Amino acid sequence: MHSVGALESSSRTATSGTGASPRLPSVQPPAAPAHAAVAPRWSPRLWAILIVLCGALFLDALDVSMVGVALPAIRADLGLTTSSLQWVVSGYVLGYGGLLLLGGRAADLLGRRRVFLAALALFAVASLFGGLVSSPALLIGARFIKGVAAAFTAPAGLSLLTTTFHEGPMRNRAISIYSAFGASGFSLGLVLSGLLTEVSWRWTLLVPAPVALLTLAAAVRVLPRGERATRQGRRFDIPGAVTVTGAMLLLVYTVVSAQQAGWASARTIGSFAAIAALLAGFVAIERRSSDPLVPLGIFRSGALTRANIGAMTLFGSYVSFQFLVTQYLQSLAGWSALSTALAFLPAGVVVAVLSTRMSVIIGRFGPARVTVLAFANLVAGYVVFLRVGVSPDYPAVILPAVVLIGIAFGLGFSALSLAATAGIPDQEQGLAASLFQTSFQVGGAMVLAIVTAVVDAGGASRITSAQATLGAYKPALAVITAVSALGALTALSGLLSARRQPAVQEAPVRVPAQEPVSVLADDCADA
């Protein structure tokens, strides 16, 4: 699901509601004149850089969901078994979720521009290769390579954005546009997949290739070359990278393969034990390292920790919901791939509309309140869909649920993206971005695997009765709703923390006044 420009900015303005600790001055500065609060207009070059980074994130998010509706056609054409077919999806997730931390560190040490361009080129080549091959093994390999490429473009792109725009209204505005592209890419992926699958499933894999090449050509021209990737004695922390990447790869692999091996099998239990050992080893390595891959102190930021939990629950429940609804409409109700894809179109429209106002919404209410509102809509959408019957009732059940979930994703993605990077130093922006993206991918894989296990336990794959099949889906829908409720509780804890923040500040320390909401709204309207 997943992630402007040339200016290296210091983050001086505290973002309201994020819960991050601002850099507070010891003396209250004099009030700025009214005209100084107006944010500078963005140059055409700055807009061009933002569009390039948004395009790359759109591609990453698109590829996560675009293959979903095409899976039955891929299986029929290549003669795949069900167990082999799942790797067309999970191969991408393994590459993406497993290597994001390493991708974020590479962006910090090798240079964000260099890593971004190289990974985008690899993404284009893998897209072309995956659309042309006829071997299941080569197709899965191409999907894995695309995931690896996305694991480097996503954190590099987001860290390019956050180190370009000043923290505060300027970054709020940029990141709301950026995150809207990511949300729209995932929401519209199924719609485009339905349209392209009517022609050939290969187009769902081929179309991203020319788009990636065009984005790459634009990125070469507009991304600034002034960045110097000086390591200054910093190292890659190879032991830490090996252990945490191995743990993430094994975690995703274990979760997605447990359906075939069995959750209580020796292989699955042994894999989870190995994951625990790898994570324990990683923590030990990071504590002793003079230049750790993940400084554990970064998790002292409550906003960052809550944002990562929110990302796991938001994306995990959403991708699982789309999977179930796709199976429900095609297998149970007999809808076509195109009709199924169009059922999700309202969610994409909602996200596109919200994207034009997200900066104003976050500026007025703060990320904490917006996140709570997002999860309230998410839970409500899943509760509405629990009323679904054997015969699809689109106007009264499916449409309201899809709209509510679209509102939740549009609001939540922007607010969580901002909270995950607010208050983080420039040299750790790649790390914060990769942690956030990792939470999305790993959360999606874990929740989807659990939901699939619940469906299989209900015997949906062996039942021919429509009523019995729906009965097997209902518990899985309840699990999705419970996951979204966990996200809602996390969001509420963030709101309470934000409200307590002023009370714990010492009296002599005062925070500079933030820009008026009206000024922010006017600035966004100028866009």
Coordinates of C-alpha atoms in Angstrom, one line a residue:
M1 CA 0.0 0.0 0.0
H2 CA 2.1 1.9 -0.1
S3 CA 4.9 6.4 -0.1
V4 CA 9.4 16.5 -1.9
G5 CA 12.1 17.9 -3.2
A6 CA 15.2 20.0 -2.7
L7 CA 15.0 21.9 0.5
E8 CA 16.5 20.4 3.7
S9 CA 14.3 21.9 6.5
S10 CA 14.5 21.9 10.3
S11 CA 11.3 20.9 12.0
R12 CA 10.6 23.9 14.2
T13 CA 6.8 24.0 14.4
A14 CA 5.0 21.4 16.6
T15 CA 2.2 19.6 14.7
S16 CA -1.0 19.8 16.7
G17 CA -2.3 16.5 18.1
T18 CA 0.6 14.2 17.0
G19 CA 1.8 13.6 20.4
A20 CA 5.5 14.0 19.3
S21 CA 7.7 16.1 21.5
P22 CA 8.4 19.4 19.9
R23 CA 11.7 21.2 20.1
L24 CA 10.8 23.9 22.7
P25 CA 12.7 27.1 23.1
S26 CA 13.7 28.3 26.6
V27 CA 12.4 31.8 26.0
Q28 CA 9.1 32.8 24.3
P29 CA 10.0 34.6 21.0
P30 CA 8.3 37.8 20.1
A31 CA 5.0 37.3 18.2
A32 CA 5.5 37.2 14.4
P33 CA 3.7 39.8 12.3
A34 CA 0.5 38.6 10.7
H35 CA 2.0 38.5 7.2
A36 CA 4.8 36.2 8.3
A37 CA 2.3 33.4 9.0
V38 CA 1.5 33.1 5.4
A39 CA 3.3 30.0 3.9
P40 CA 5.4 30.7 0.8
R41 CA 3.9 29.7 -2.5
W42 CA 5.3 26.5 -4.0
S43 CA 7.4 26.8 -7.2
P44 CA 6.5 24.7 -10.3
R45 CA 9.7 22.7 -9.6
L46 CA 8.5 21.8 -6.1
W47 CA 5.1 20.7 -7.5
A48 CA 6.9 18.6 -10.2
I49 CA 9.0 16.8 -7.5
L50 CA 5.8 16.2 -5.4
I51 CA 4.0 14.7 -8.4
V52 CA 6.9 12.4 -9.2
L53 CA 7.0 11.0 -5.7
C54 CA 3.2 10.7 -5.6
G55 CA 3.4 8.8 -8.9
A56 CA 5.9 6.3 -7.4
L57 CA 3.7 5.7 -4.3
F58 CA 0.6 5.3 -6.5
L59 CA 2.4 2.6 -8.4
D60 CA 3.5 0.8 -5.2
A61 CA -0.1 0.9 -3.8
L62 CA -1.6 0.0 -7.1
D63 CA 0.5 -3.2 -7.4
V64 CA -0.6 -4.4 -4.0
S65 CA -4.3 -4.6 -5.0
M66 CA -4.3 -4.7 -8.8
V67 CA -3.6 -8.4 -9.1
G68 CA -6.5 -9.4 -6.8
V69 CA -9.4 -9.6 -9.4
A70 CA -7.1 -11.2 -12.0
L71 CA -6.1 -14.2 -9.8
P72 CA -8.8 -16.6 -11.2
A73 CA -7.7 -15.8 -14.8
I74 CA -4.1 -16.3 -13.9
R75 CA -4.8 -19.7 -12.3
A76 CA -6.8 -20.8 -15.4
D77 CA -4.2 -19.7 -17.9
L78 CA -1.1 -21.0 -16.1
G79 CA -2.7 -24.0 -14.5
L80 CA -1.8 -23.0 -10.9
T81 CA -3.0 -24.8 -7.8
T82 CA -4.6 -22.8 -5.0
S83 CA -1.4 -23.0 -2.9
S84 CA 0.7 -21.8 -5.8
L85 CA -1.7 -19.0 -6.7
Q86 CA -1.4 -17.4 -3.3
W87 CA 2.3 -16.7 -3.9
V88 CA 1.4 -14.3 -6.8
V89 CA 0.2 -12.1 -4.0
S90 CA 2.4 -13.1 -1.0
G91 CA 5.6 -13.0 -3.1
Y92 CA 5.1 -9.3 -3.5
V93 CA 4.4 -8.9 0.2
L94 CA 7.4 -10.9 1.2
G95 CA 9.7 -8.7 -0.9
Y96 CA 8.0 -5.5 0.2
G97 CA 7.4 -6.0 3.9
G98 CA 10.6 -8.0 4.5
L99 CA 13.1 -5.5 3.2
L100 CA 11.5 -2.1 4.0
L101 CA 13.8 -1.5 7.1
L102 CA 16.8 -2.2 4.9
G103 CA 15.4 0.1 2.2
G104 CA 15.0 3.0 4.7
R105 CA 18.5 2.6 6.0
A106 CA 19.9 2.5 2.4
A107 CA 18.1 5.7 1.6
D108 CA 19.7 7.4 4.6
L109 CA 23.2 6.2 3.9
L110 CA 23.5 5.9 0.1
G111 CA 21.4 8.9 -0.8
R112 CA 17.6 9.2 -1.2
R113 CA 17.7 10.2 -4.8
R114 CA 20.1 7.5 -5.9
V115 CA 18.1 4.7 -4.1
F116 CA 14.8 6.0 -5.4
L117 CA 15.9 6.1 -9.0
A118 CA 17.6 2.6 -8.9
A119 CA 14.6 1.0 -7.3
L120 CA 12.1 2.6 -9.6
A121 CA 14.1 1.3 -12.6
L122 CA 14.1 -2.2 -11.1
F123 CA 10.3 -1.9 -10.6
A124 CA 9.7 -1.1 -14.2
V125 CA 11.9 -4.0 -15.5
A126 CA 10.2 -6.5 -13.1
S127 CA 6.7 -5.3 -14.2
L128 CA 7.6 -5.9 -17.8
F129 CA 9.1 -9.3 -17.1
G130 CA 6.2 -10.5 -15.0
G131 CA 3.6 -9.6 -17.7
L132 CA 5.5 -11.6 -20.3
V133 CA 6.5 -14.8 -18.6
S134 CA 4.4 -18.0 -18.8
S135 CA 6.1 -20.0 -16.0
P136 CA 4.5 -19.8 -12.6
A137 CA 7.9 -19.8 -10.9
L138 CA 9.1 -16.9 -13.0
L139 CA 5.9 -15.0 -12.4
I140 CA 6.2 -15.4 -8.6
G141 CA 9.9 -14.4 -8.8
A142 CA 9.0 -11.3 -10.7
R143 CA 6.4 -10.4 -8.1
F144 CA 9.0 -10.8 -5.4
I145 CA 11.5 -8.6 -7.2
K146 CA 8.8 -5.9 -7.6
G147 CA 8.2 -6.1 -3.9
V148 CA 11.9 -5.6 -3.2
A149 CA 11.9 -2.6 -5.5
A150 CA 8.9 -1.1 -3.7
A151 CA 10.7 -1.7 -0.4
F152 CA 13.3 0.8 -1.5
T153 CA 11.2 3.3 -3.4
A154 CA 8.6 3.8 -0.6
P155 CA 10.9 4.9 2.3
A156 CA 13.2 6.8 -0.1
G157 CA 10.2 8.7 -1.5
L158 CA 8.6 9.5 1.8
S159 CA 11.9 10.6 3.3
L160 CA 12.5 12.9 0.3
L161 CA 9.2 14.5 1.0
T162 CA 9.6 14.9 4.7
T163 CA 13.1 16.4 4.4
T164 CA 11.9 18.9 1.8
F165 CA 8.8 20.4 3.5
H166 CA 9.0 22.2 6.8
E167 CA 7.1 20.4 9.6
G168 CA 3.8 22.1 10.1
P169 CA 1.3 23.4 7.6
M170 CA 3.8 23.1 4.7
R171 CA 4.4 19.4 5.4
N172 CA 0.8 18.7 6.3
R173 CA -0.3 20.0 2.9
A174 CA 2.4 18.0 1.0
I175 CA 1.9 14.7 2.9
S176 CA -1.9 14.9 2.6
I177 CA -1.5 15.0 -1.2
Y178 CA 1.1 12.3 -1.1
S179 CA -0.8 9.9 1.1
A180 CA -4.0 10.5 -0.9
F181 CA -2.2 9.1 -4.0
G182 CA -1.2 6.0 -2.0
A183 CA -4.8 5.5 -0.7
S184 CA -6.2 6.1 -4.2
G185 CA -3.8 3.7 -5.7
F186 CA -4.8 0.9 -3.5
S187 CA -8.6 1.8 -3.7
L188 CA -8.5 2.0 -7.5
G189 CA -6.3 -1.0 -8.0
L190 CA -9.2 -3.4 -7.9
V191 CA -11.2 -1.3 -10.3
L192 CA -8.4 -1.1 -12.9
S193 CA -7.8 -4.8 -12.4
G194 CA -11.4 -5.6 -13.3
L195 CA -11.2 -3.5 -16.5
L196 CA -7.8 -4.9 -17.6
T197 CA -8.7 -8.5 -16.8
E198 CA -11.6 -8.3 -19.3
V199 CA -8.9 -7.9 -21.9
S200 CA -6.1 -10.1 -20.4
W201 CA -4.7 -10.6 -16.9
R202 CA -1.3 -9.8 -18.3
W203 CA -2.2 -6.2 -18.7
T204 CA -2.6 -5.9 -14.9
L205 CA 1.1 -6.6 -14.7
L206 CA 2.3 -4.9 -17.8
V207 CA 0.6 -1.5 -17.4
P208 CA 2.8 -0.4 -14.4
A209 CA 5.9 -0.8 -16.6
P210 CA 5.5 2.2 -18.9
V211 CA 4.1 4.3 -16.1
A212 CA 7.2 3.5 -14.0
L213 CA 9.5 4.4 -16.9
L214 CA 7.8 7.7 -17.4
T215 CA 8.0 8.4 -13.7
L216 CA 11.7 7.5 -13.7
A217 CA 12.4 9.8 -16.7
A218 CA 10.7 12.7 -14.8
A219 CA 12.5 11.9 -11.6
V220 CA 15.9 12.0 -13.3
R221 CA 15.1 15.6 -14.4
V222 CA 13.4 17.1 -11.4
L223 CA 14.8 15.4 -8.3
P224 CA 17.6 17.6 -6.9
R225 CA 21.2 16.4 -7.2
G226 CA 22.6 18.5 -4.4
E227 CA 22.2 15.8 -1.7
R228 CA 25.5 14.3 -0.5
A229 CA 25.4 10.8 0.9
T230 CA 28.3 11.1 3.3
R231 CA 28.3 8.2 5.7
Q232 CA 30.5 10.1 8.3
G233 CA 31.6 6.9 9.9
R234 CA 28.1 5.4 9.9
R235 CA 27.7 1.7 8.9
F236 CA 25.0 -0.5 7.5
D237 CA 24.8 -2.6 10.6
I238 CA 24.9 -5.8 8.6
P239 CA 24.2 -8.1 11.6
G240 CA 21.1 -6.1 12.5
A241 CA 19.9 -5.9 8.9
V242 CA 20.3 -9.7 8.5
T243 CA 18.4 -10.6 11.7
V244 CA 15.5 -8.2 11.4
T245 CA 15.1 -8.8 7.6
G246 CA 15.2 -12.5 8.2
A247 CA 12.6 -12.2 11.0
M248 CA 10.3 -10.1 8.8
L249 CA 10.6 -12.5 5.8
L250 CA 10.1 -15.6 8.0
L251 CA 7.1 -14.0 9.8
V252 CA 5.3 -13.1 6.5
Y253 CA 6.3 -16.5 5.0
T254 CA 5.0 -18.4 8.1
V255 CA 1.7 -16.5 8.2
V256 CA 0.9 -16.9 4.6
S257 CA 2.0 -20.6 4.4
A258 CA 0.4 -21.7 7.7
Q259 CA -2.8 -22.6 5.8
Q260 CA -1.0 -25.4 4.0
A261 CA 1.2 -26.6 6.8
G262 CA -1.3 -26.2 9.6
W263 CA -1.2 -23.6 12.4
A264 CA -0.3 -26.3 15.0
S265 CA 2.2 -28.1 12.8
A266 CA 5.8 -28.6 13.9
R267 CA 6.9 -26.4 11.0
T268 CA 4.7 -23.5 11.9
I269 CA 5.5 -23.7 15.6
G270 CA 9.2 -24.0 14.8
S271 CA 9.0 -21.0 12.5
F272 CA 7.5 -18.8 15.1
A273 CA 10.1 -19.9 17.6
A274 CA 12.8 -19.0 15.1
I275 CA 11.2 -15.6 14.6
A276 CA 11.2 -15.0 18.3
A277 CA 14.9 -15.9 18.5
L278 CA 15.8 -13.7 15.5
L279 CA 13.9 -10.7 17.1
A280 CA 15.6 -11.3 20.4
G281 CA 18.9 -11.4 18.7
F282 CA 18.1 -8.2 16.8
V283 CA 17.3 -6.4 20.0
A284 CA 20.6 -7.6 21.6
I285 CA 22.5 -6.5 18.5
E286 CA 20.9 -3.0 18.4
R287 CA 21.6 -2.4 22.1
R288 CA 25.3 -3.1 21.6
S289 CA 25.8 -1.5 18.2
S290 CA 27.4 2.0 18.0
D291 CA 25.4 2.6 14.8
P292 CA 22.2 0.6 15.0
L293 CA 19.9 -0.1 12.1
V294 CA 16.9 0.8 14.3
P295 CA 17.8 3.0 17.3
L296 CA 15.3 1.5 19.8
G297 CA 14.9 4.9 21.4
I298 CA 12.8 6.0 18.4
F299 CA 9.9 4.0 19.9
R300 CA 9.8 6.4 22.8
S301 CA 7.7 8.5 20.4
G302 CA 4.2 7.6 21.4
A303 CA 2.9 9.1 18.1
L304 CA 5.1 6.9 16.0
T305 CA 4.3 3.7 17.9
R306 CA 0.5 4.4 17.7
A307 CA 0.8 5.3 14.0
N308 CA 2.5 1.9 13.3
I309 CA -0.2 0.0 15.2
G310 CA -2.9 2.0 13.4
A311 CA -1.3 1.2 10.1
M312 CA -1.3 -2.5 10.8
T313 CA -5.0 -2.5 11.8
L314 CA -6.2 -0.1 9.1
F315 CA -4.5 -1.9 6.2
G316 CA -4.8 -5.4 7.6
S317 CA -8.6 -5.1 8.0
Y318 CA -9.0 -3.3 4.7
V319 CA -7.1 -5.7 2.5
S320 CA -8.8 -8.7 4.3
F321 CA -12.2 -7.0 3.7
Q322 CA -11.5 -6.6 0.0
F323 CA -10.4 -10.2 -0.3
L324 CA -13.6 -11.5 1.4
V325 CA -15.9 -9.2 -0.6
T326 CA -14.2 -10.2 -3.9
Q327 CA -14.7 -13.9 -3.1
Y328 CA -18.3 -13.2 -1.9
L329 CA -19.3 -11.4 -5.0
Q330 CA -17.6 -13.7 -7.6
S331 CA -17.9 -17.1 -6.0
L332 CA -21.2 -16.8 -4.1
A333 CA -23.1 -14.3 -6.1
G334 CA -21.6 -15.0 -9.5
W335 CA -20.6 -11.4 -10.4
S336 CA -18.1 -10.8 -13.1
A337 CA -14.6 -9.4 -12.5
L338 CA -15.6 -6.0 -13.8
S339 CA -18.8 -5.8 -11.7
T340 CA -16.9 -6.8 -8.6
A341 CA -14.2 -4.2 -9.3
L342 CA -16.8 -1.5 -9.9
A343 CA -18.4 -2.3 -6.5
F344 CA -15.3 -0.7 -4.9
L345 CA -15.3 2.4 -7.1
P346 CA -17.1 4.6 -4.5
A347 CA -14.3 4.1 -2.1
G348 CA -11.8 5.4 -4.6
V349 CA -14.0 8.4 -5.4
V350 CA -14.3 9.2 -1.7
V351 CA -10.6 9.1 -1.2
A352 CA -10.0 11.3 -4.3
V353 CA -12.5 13.9 -3.0
L354 CA -11.1 13.8 0.5
S355 CA -7.6 14.4 -0.8
T356 CA -8.4 17.9 -1.8
R357 CA -9.3 18.9 1.8
M358 CA -7.1 16.7 3.9
S359 CA -4.6 19.4 4.7
V360 CA -7.3 21.7 6.0
I361 CA -9.0 18.9 7.9
I362 CA -5.8 17.9 9.7
G363 CA -4.8 21.5 10.2
R364 CA -8.1 22.3 11.9
F365 CA -8.6 19.1 14.0
G366 CA -5.1 17.7 14.3
P367 CA -3.9 14.1 13.3
A368 CA -5.2 12.6 16.6
R369 CA -8.8 13.6 16.2
V370 CA -8.7 12.8 12.4
T371 CA -7.4 9.3 13.2
V372 CA -10.2 8.7 15.7
L373 CA -12.8 9.8 13.2
A374 CA -11.2 7.5 10.6
F375 CA -11.4 4.4 12.8
A376 CA -14.9 5.3 13.8
N377 CA -16.0 5.1 10.2
L378 CA -13.9 2.0 9.7
V379 CA -15.7 0.1 12.5
A380 CA -19.1 1.4 11.4
G381 CA -18.4 0.2 7.8
Y382 CA -17.6 -3.3 8.9
V383 CA -20.6 -3.5 11.2
V384 CA -22.9 -2.4 8.4
F385 CA -21.4 -5.2 6.1
L386 CA -22.1 -7.8 8.8
R387 CA -25.8 -7.5 7.7
V388 CA -24.9 -9.0 4.3
G389 CA -27.1 -11.9 3.1
V390 CA -26.8 -14.7 0.5
S391 CA -28.2 -12.3 -2.2
P392 CA -26.0 -9.1 -2.4
D393 CA -27.9 -6.0 -1.4
Y394 CA -25.7 -3.3 -2.9
P395 CA -27.7 -0.1 -2.2
A396 CA -28.6 -0.9 1.5
V397 CA -25.5 -2.9 2.7
I398 CA -22.5 -3.0 0.3
L399 CA -22.5 0.6 -0.8
P400 CA -22.8 2.2 2.6
A401 CA -20.1 -0.1 3.9
V402 CA -17.8 0.7 1.0
V403 CA -18.3 4.5 1.4
L404 CA -17.7 4.4 5.2
I405 CA -14.5 2.3 4.7
G406 CA -13.4 4.7 1.9
I407 CA -13.8 7.7 4.2
A408 CA -11.8 5.8 6.9
F409 CA -9.0 5.0 4.6
G410 CA -8.8 8.5 3.1
L411 CA -8.7 10.1 6.5
G412 CA -6.6 7.5 8.3
F413 CA -3.8 7.1 5.7
S414 CA -3.1 10.8 5.7
A415 CA -3.3 11.3 9.5
L416 CA -1.2 8.2 10.3
S417 CA 1.5 9.1 7.7
L418 CA 1.9 12.5 9.3
A419 CA 2.0 11.1 12.9
A420 CA 4.6 8.5 11.9
T421 CA 7.2 11.1 10.8
A422 CA 6.3 14.2 12.9
G423 CA 9.2 15.2 15.2
I424 CA 11.6 12.7 13.7
P425 CA 15.1 14.1 12.9
D426 CA 16.0 14.3 9.2
Q427 CA 18.7 11.7 9.5
E428 CA 16.1 9.2 10.8
Q429 CA 13.3 10.0 8.4
G430 CA 14.1 7.0 6.2
L431 CA 13.9 4.8 9.2
A432 CA 10.6 6.2 10.4
A433 CA 9.1 5.9 6.9
S434 CA 10.3 2.3 6.5
L435 CA 8.8 1.4 9.9
F436 CA 5.5 2.8 8.9
Q437 CA 5.4 1.1 5.5
T438 CA 6.6 -2.2 7.1
S439 CA 3.6 -2.0 9.5
F440 CA 1.2 -1.7 6.6
Q441 CA 2.6 -4.7 4.7
V442 CA 3.2 -7.0 7.6
G443 CA -0.2 -6.0 9.1
G444 CA -1.9 -6.8 5.8
A445 CA -0.2 -10.2 5.5
M446 CA -0.9 -11.2 9.1
V447 CA -4.6 -10.2 9.3
L448 CA -5.3 -11.6 5.8
A449 CA -3.8 -15.0 6.8
I450 CA -5.8 -15.1 10.1
V451 CA -9.0 -14.2 8.2
T452 CA -8.3 -16.9 5.6
A453 CA -7.7 -19.4 8.4
V454 CA -11.0 -18.5 10.0
V455 CA -12.8 -19.0 6.6
D456 CA -11.1 -22.3 6.0
A457 CA -11.9 -23.5 9.5
G458 CA -15.6 -22.8 8.7
G459 CA -15.3 -25.1 5.7
A460 CA -16.1 -22.4 3.0
S461 CA -13.9 -24.2 0.4
R462 CA -15.8 -27.5 0.9
I463 CA -19.4 -26.3 1.2
T464 CA -21.7 -26.0 -1.8
S465 CA -24.6 -24.4 0.0
A466 CA -24.7 -20.6 -0.4
Q467 CA -26.1 -20.2 3.1
A468 CA -23.4 -22.4 4.7
T469 CA -20.7 -20.6 2.7
L470 CA -21.9 -17.2 4.0
G471 CA -22.0 -18.7 7.5
A472 CA -18.2 -19.5 7.1
Y473 CA -17.6 -15.9 6.0
K474 CA -19.4 -14.2 8.9
P475 CA -16.9 -15.2 11.6
A476 CA -14.1 -13.8 9.4
L477 CA -16.0 -10.6 9.0
A478 CA -16.3 -10.4 12.8
V479 CA -12.5 -10.8 13.1
I480 CA -12.0 -7.9 10.7
T481 CA -14.3 -5.8 12.7
A482 CA -12.4 -6.7 15.9
V483 CA -9.1 -5.7 14.3
S484 CA -10.6 -2.4 13.4
A485 CA -11.8 -1.9 16.9
L486 CA -8.3 -2.5 18.2
G487 CA -7.1 0.3 15.9
A488 CA -9.9 2.6 17.2
L489 CA -8.8 2.0 20.8
T490 CA -5.2 2.9 19.9
A491 CA -6.4 6.0 18.2
L492 CA -8.4 7.0 21.3
S493 CA -5.3 6.6 23.4
G494 CA -3.5 8.9 21.1
L495 CA -6.3 11.5 21.5
L496 CA -6.2 11.3 25.3
S497 CA -2.4 11.6 25.2
A498 CA -2.6 14.7 23.0
R499 CA -5.0 16.3 25.4
R500 CA -2.8 15.6 28.4
Q501 CA 0.3 17.0 26.6
P502 CA -0.1 20.7 27.6
A503 CA -0.7 19.7 31.2
V504 CA 2.7 18.0 31.6
Q505 CA 4.8 20.8 30.1
E506 CA 6.8 22.9 32.6
A507 CA 5.5 26.4 33.2
P508 CA 8.7 28.3 32.1
V509 CA 8.7 26.5 28.7
R510 CA 6.3 27.9 26.1
V511 CA 5.5 26.7 22.6
P512 CA 5.4 29.3 19.8
A513 CA 1.9 30.0 18.6
Q514 CA 0.9 27.9 15.6
E515 CA -0.3 29.4 12.3
P516 CA -4.0 30.3 12.3
V517 CA -6.3 27.7 10.8
S518 CA -7.7 30.4 8.5
V519 CA -4.3 31.1 7.1
L520 CA -3.7 27.3 6.5
A521 CA -7.1 27.0 4.8
D522 CA -6.4 29.9 2.5
D523 CA -3.0 28.5 1.7
C524 CA -4.5 25.1 0.8
A525 CA -7.2 26.8 -1.3
D526 CA -4.5 28.5 -3.4
A527 CA -3.4 25.1 -4.5

